[in-house]
Tab-separated table of C-alpha atoms in Angstrom:
chain	number	residue	atom	x	y	z
A	106	UNK	CA	-2.329	13.193	-7.204
A	107	UNK	CA	-0.456	10.321	-8.951
A	108	UNK	CA	-1.715	7.044	-9.279
A	109	UNK	CA	0.591	5.120	-6.710
A	110	UNK	CA	-0.754	8.018	-4.023
A	111	UNK	CA	-4.566	7.298	-5.115
A	112	UNK	CA	-3.548	3.599	-4.736
A	113	UNK	CA	-1.978	3.893	-1.408
A	114	UNK	CA	-4.807	6.477	-0.044
A	115	UNK	CA	-7.282	3.959	-0.775
A	116	UNK	CA	-5.519	1.167	0.996
A	117	UNK	CA	-4.404	3.265	3.933
A	118	UNK	CA	-8.375	4.809	4.384
A	119	UNK	CA	-9.534	1.786	4.756
A	120	UNK	CA	-7.057	0.527	7.835
A	121	UNK	CA	-8.842	-0.374	11.400
A	122	UNK	CA	-8.341	1.976	14.011
A	123	UNK	CA	-6.050	-0.756	15.657
A	124	UNK	CA	-3.790	-0.703	12.597
A	125	UNK	CA	-2.835	3.357	13.270
A	126	UNK	CA	-1.417	5.207	15.723
A	127	UNK	CA	-3.414	6.140	18.869
A	128	UNK	CA	-4.358	9.161	19.924
A	129	UNK	CA	-2.709	8.859	23.373
A	130	UNK	CA	0.529	7.891	21.381
A	131	UNK	CA	0.156	10.698	18.911
A	132	UNK	CA	-0.366	13.384	22.103
A	133	UNK	CA	2.662	12.162	23.649
A	134	UNK	CA	4.898	12.218	20.221
A	135	UNK	CA	3.446	15.925	19.986
A	136	UNK	CA	6.072	18.585	20.974
A	137	UNK	CA	5.752	19.786	25.031
A	138	UNK	CA	5.727	23.630	25.669
A	139	UNK	CA	9.234	23.742	25.640
A	140	UNK	CA	9.294	23.306	22.145
A	141	UNK	CA	10.671	19.389	22.603
A	142	UNK	CA	9.055	16.201	21.790
A	143	UNK	CA	8.055	14.577	25.094
A	144	UNK	CA	9.266	11.329	25.670
A	145	UNK	CA	7.307	9.007	28.123
A	146	UNK	CA	9.943	9.921	30.527
A	147	UNK	CA	9.007	13.044	30.498
A	148	UNK	CA	5.869	12.675	30.499
A	149	UNK	CA	5.936	10.869	33.789
A	150	UNK	CA	4.955	7.564	31.430
A	151	UNK	CA	6.585	4.407	31.891
A	152	UNK	CA	4.581	3.385	28.813
A	153	UNK	CA	7.183	2.373	25.723
A	154	UNK	CA	7.722	5.471	22.729
A	155	UNK	CA	5.529	5.571	20.185
A	156	UNK	CA	5.872	4.775	16.406
A	157	UNK	CA	7.515	7.331	14.351
A	158	UNK	CA	4.188	6.627	11.877
A	159	UNK	CA	1.106	4.558	11.892
A	160	UNK	CA	1.779	0.883	10.307
A	161	UNK	CA	-0.821	-0.144	8.334
A	162	UNK	CA	-1.380	-3.884	7.640
A	163	UNK	CA	-1.622	-3.939	3.946
A	164	UNK	CA	-2.503	-7.586	4.114
A	165	UNK	CA	-4.954	-7.227	6.396
A	166	UNK	CA	-6.938	-4.587	4.700
A	167	UNK	CA	-6.837	-5.818	0.876
A	168	UNK	CA	-8.191	-9.649	3.049
A	169	UNK	CA	-10.961	-7.785	3.991
A	170	UNK	CA	-11.515	-5.807	0.816
A	171	UNK	CA	-11.494	-8.758	-1.229
A	172	UNK	CA	-14.163	-10.717	1.400
A	173	UNK	CA	-16.642	-8.167	0.791
A	174	UNK	CA	-15.987	-8.114	-2.776
A	175	UNK	CA	-18.219	-10.251	-5.112
A	176	UNK	CA	-15.662	-10.960	-7.695
A	177	UNK	CA	-12.874	-13.601	-6.845
A	178	UNK	CA	-9.631	-11.000	-7.135
A	179	UNK	CA	-6.110	-12.305	-6.042
A	180	UNK	CA	-4.118	-9.189	-4.895
A	181	UNK	CA	-1.451	-11.228	-3.946
A	182	UNK	CA	-0.388	-12.132	-7.392
A	183	UNK	CA	-2.071	-9.210	-9.726
A	184	UNK	CA	-1.718	-5.528	-10.174
A	185	UNK	CA	-4.684	-5.682	-12.217
A	186	UNK	CA	-6.858	-7.566	-9.385
A	187	UNK	CA	-5.284	-5.388	-6.642
A	188	UNK	CA	-6.368	-1.830	-8.858
A	189	UNK	CA	-9.684	-3.623	-9.189
A	190	UNK	CA	-10.043	-4.203	-5.389
A	191	UNK	CA	-9.476	-0.380	-4.080
A	192	UNK	CA	-11.612	0.666	-6.870
A	193	UNK	CA	-9.404	1.848	-9.433
A	194	UNK	CA	-9.215	1.579	-13.139
A	195	UNK	CA	-7.133	-1.291	-14.207
A	196	UNK	CA	-6.896	-1.080	-17.727
A	197	UNK	CA	-3.712	-0.972	-19.432
A	198	UNK	CA	-3.590	2.627	-20.098
A	199	UNK	CA	-3.809	3.067	-16.617
A	200	UNK	CA	-1.555	0.343	-15.351
A	201	UNK	CA	1.064	1.983	-18.186
A	202	UNK	CA	0.552	5.254	-16.616
A	203	UNK	CA	1.172	3.821	-13.342
A	204	UNK	CA	4.232	2.448	-14.658
A	205	UNK	CA	5.347	5.683	-16.013
A	206	UNK	CA	5.121	7.159	-12.404
A	207	UNK	CA	6.829	4.610	-11.332
A	208	UNK	CA	9.624	4.665	-13.273
A	209	UNK	CA	9.410	1.396	-15.357
A	210	UNK	CA	12.256	1.024	-17.969
A	211	UNK	CA	11.131	-2.401	-19.696
A	212	UNK	CA	9.080	-2.412	-22.880
A	213	UNK	CA	5.498	-1.210	-21.923
A	214	UNK	CA	3.932	-3.339	-24.673
A	215	UNK	CA	5.245	-6.548	-22.904
A	216	UNK	CA	2.231	-6.350	-20.622
A	217	UNK	CA	2.753	-9.467	-18.657
A	218	UNK	CA	6.234	-8.447	-17.747
A	219	UNK	CA	5.322	-5.037	-16.779
A	220	UNK	CA	2.232	-6.427	-14.494
A	221	UNK	CA	5.022	-8.399	-12.814
A	222	UNK	CA	7.306	-5.591	-12.366
A	223	UNK	CA	4.004	-3.005	-11.217
A	224	UNK	CA	2.617	-5.592	-8.758
A	225	UNK	CA	6.276	-6.375	-6.994
A	226	UNK	CA	6.956	-2.196	-7.229
A	227	UNK	CA	3.896	-1.605	-5.699
A	228	UNK	CA	4.155	-3.759	-2.573
A	229	UNK	CA	7.760	-2.415	-2.125
A	230	UNK	CA	6.230	1.198	-2.301
A	231	UNK	CA	3.219	0.724	0.129
A	232	UNK	CA	5.974	-1.056	2.294
A	233	UNK	CA	8.217	2.190	2.210
A	234	UNK	CA	5.760	4.305	2.811
A	235	UNK	CA	4.368	2.611	6.684
A	236	UNK	CA	2.373	-0.396	4.802
A	237	UNK	CA	3.052	-3.763	6.525
A	238	UNK	CA	3.365	-6.304	3.749
A	239	UNK	CA	4.204	-9.720	4.242
A	240	UNK	CA	7.648	-10.692	3.447
A	241	UNK	CA	7.105	-13.454	0.969
A	242	UNK	CA	5.472	-10.602	-1.300
A	243	UNK	CA	8.472	-8.267	-1.417
A	244	UNK	CA	11.106	-10.583	-2.951
């Protein structure tokens, strides 16, 4: 498993039950006996259609982890702090490996630029994979 997948599973694995699809939503989305997905109308329900995938509130998860952490970590601005918060190795070597995995094309010896790029890319990728990330962190 790559570093990004590890980071994502650490964040998504801490999600509160309210931030993931409920069992009834999953059951309603499961194929009916005929093989076609059951819509709420087909199931005899007037409930709205379930979301295709569970959405995880990334900010809520990370804020909760930050409250429990004795170290003051600013995950909103620092890839190092974000990695530390989820219990990952945040060394330069680990960050270079993550940058390679995410196709960083800049100078890896310029760690400040790489860190800024990594932070933006990680948040963007979390959003692309079902994470709800505050819009101000995606720009």
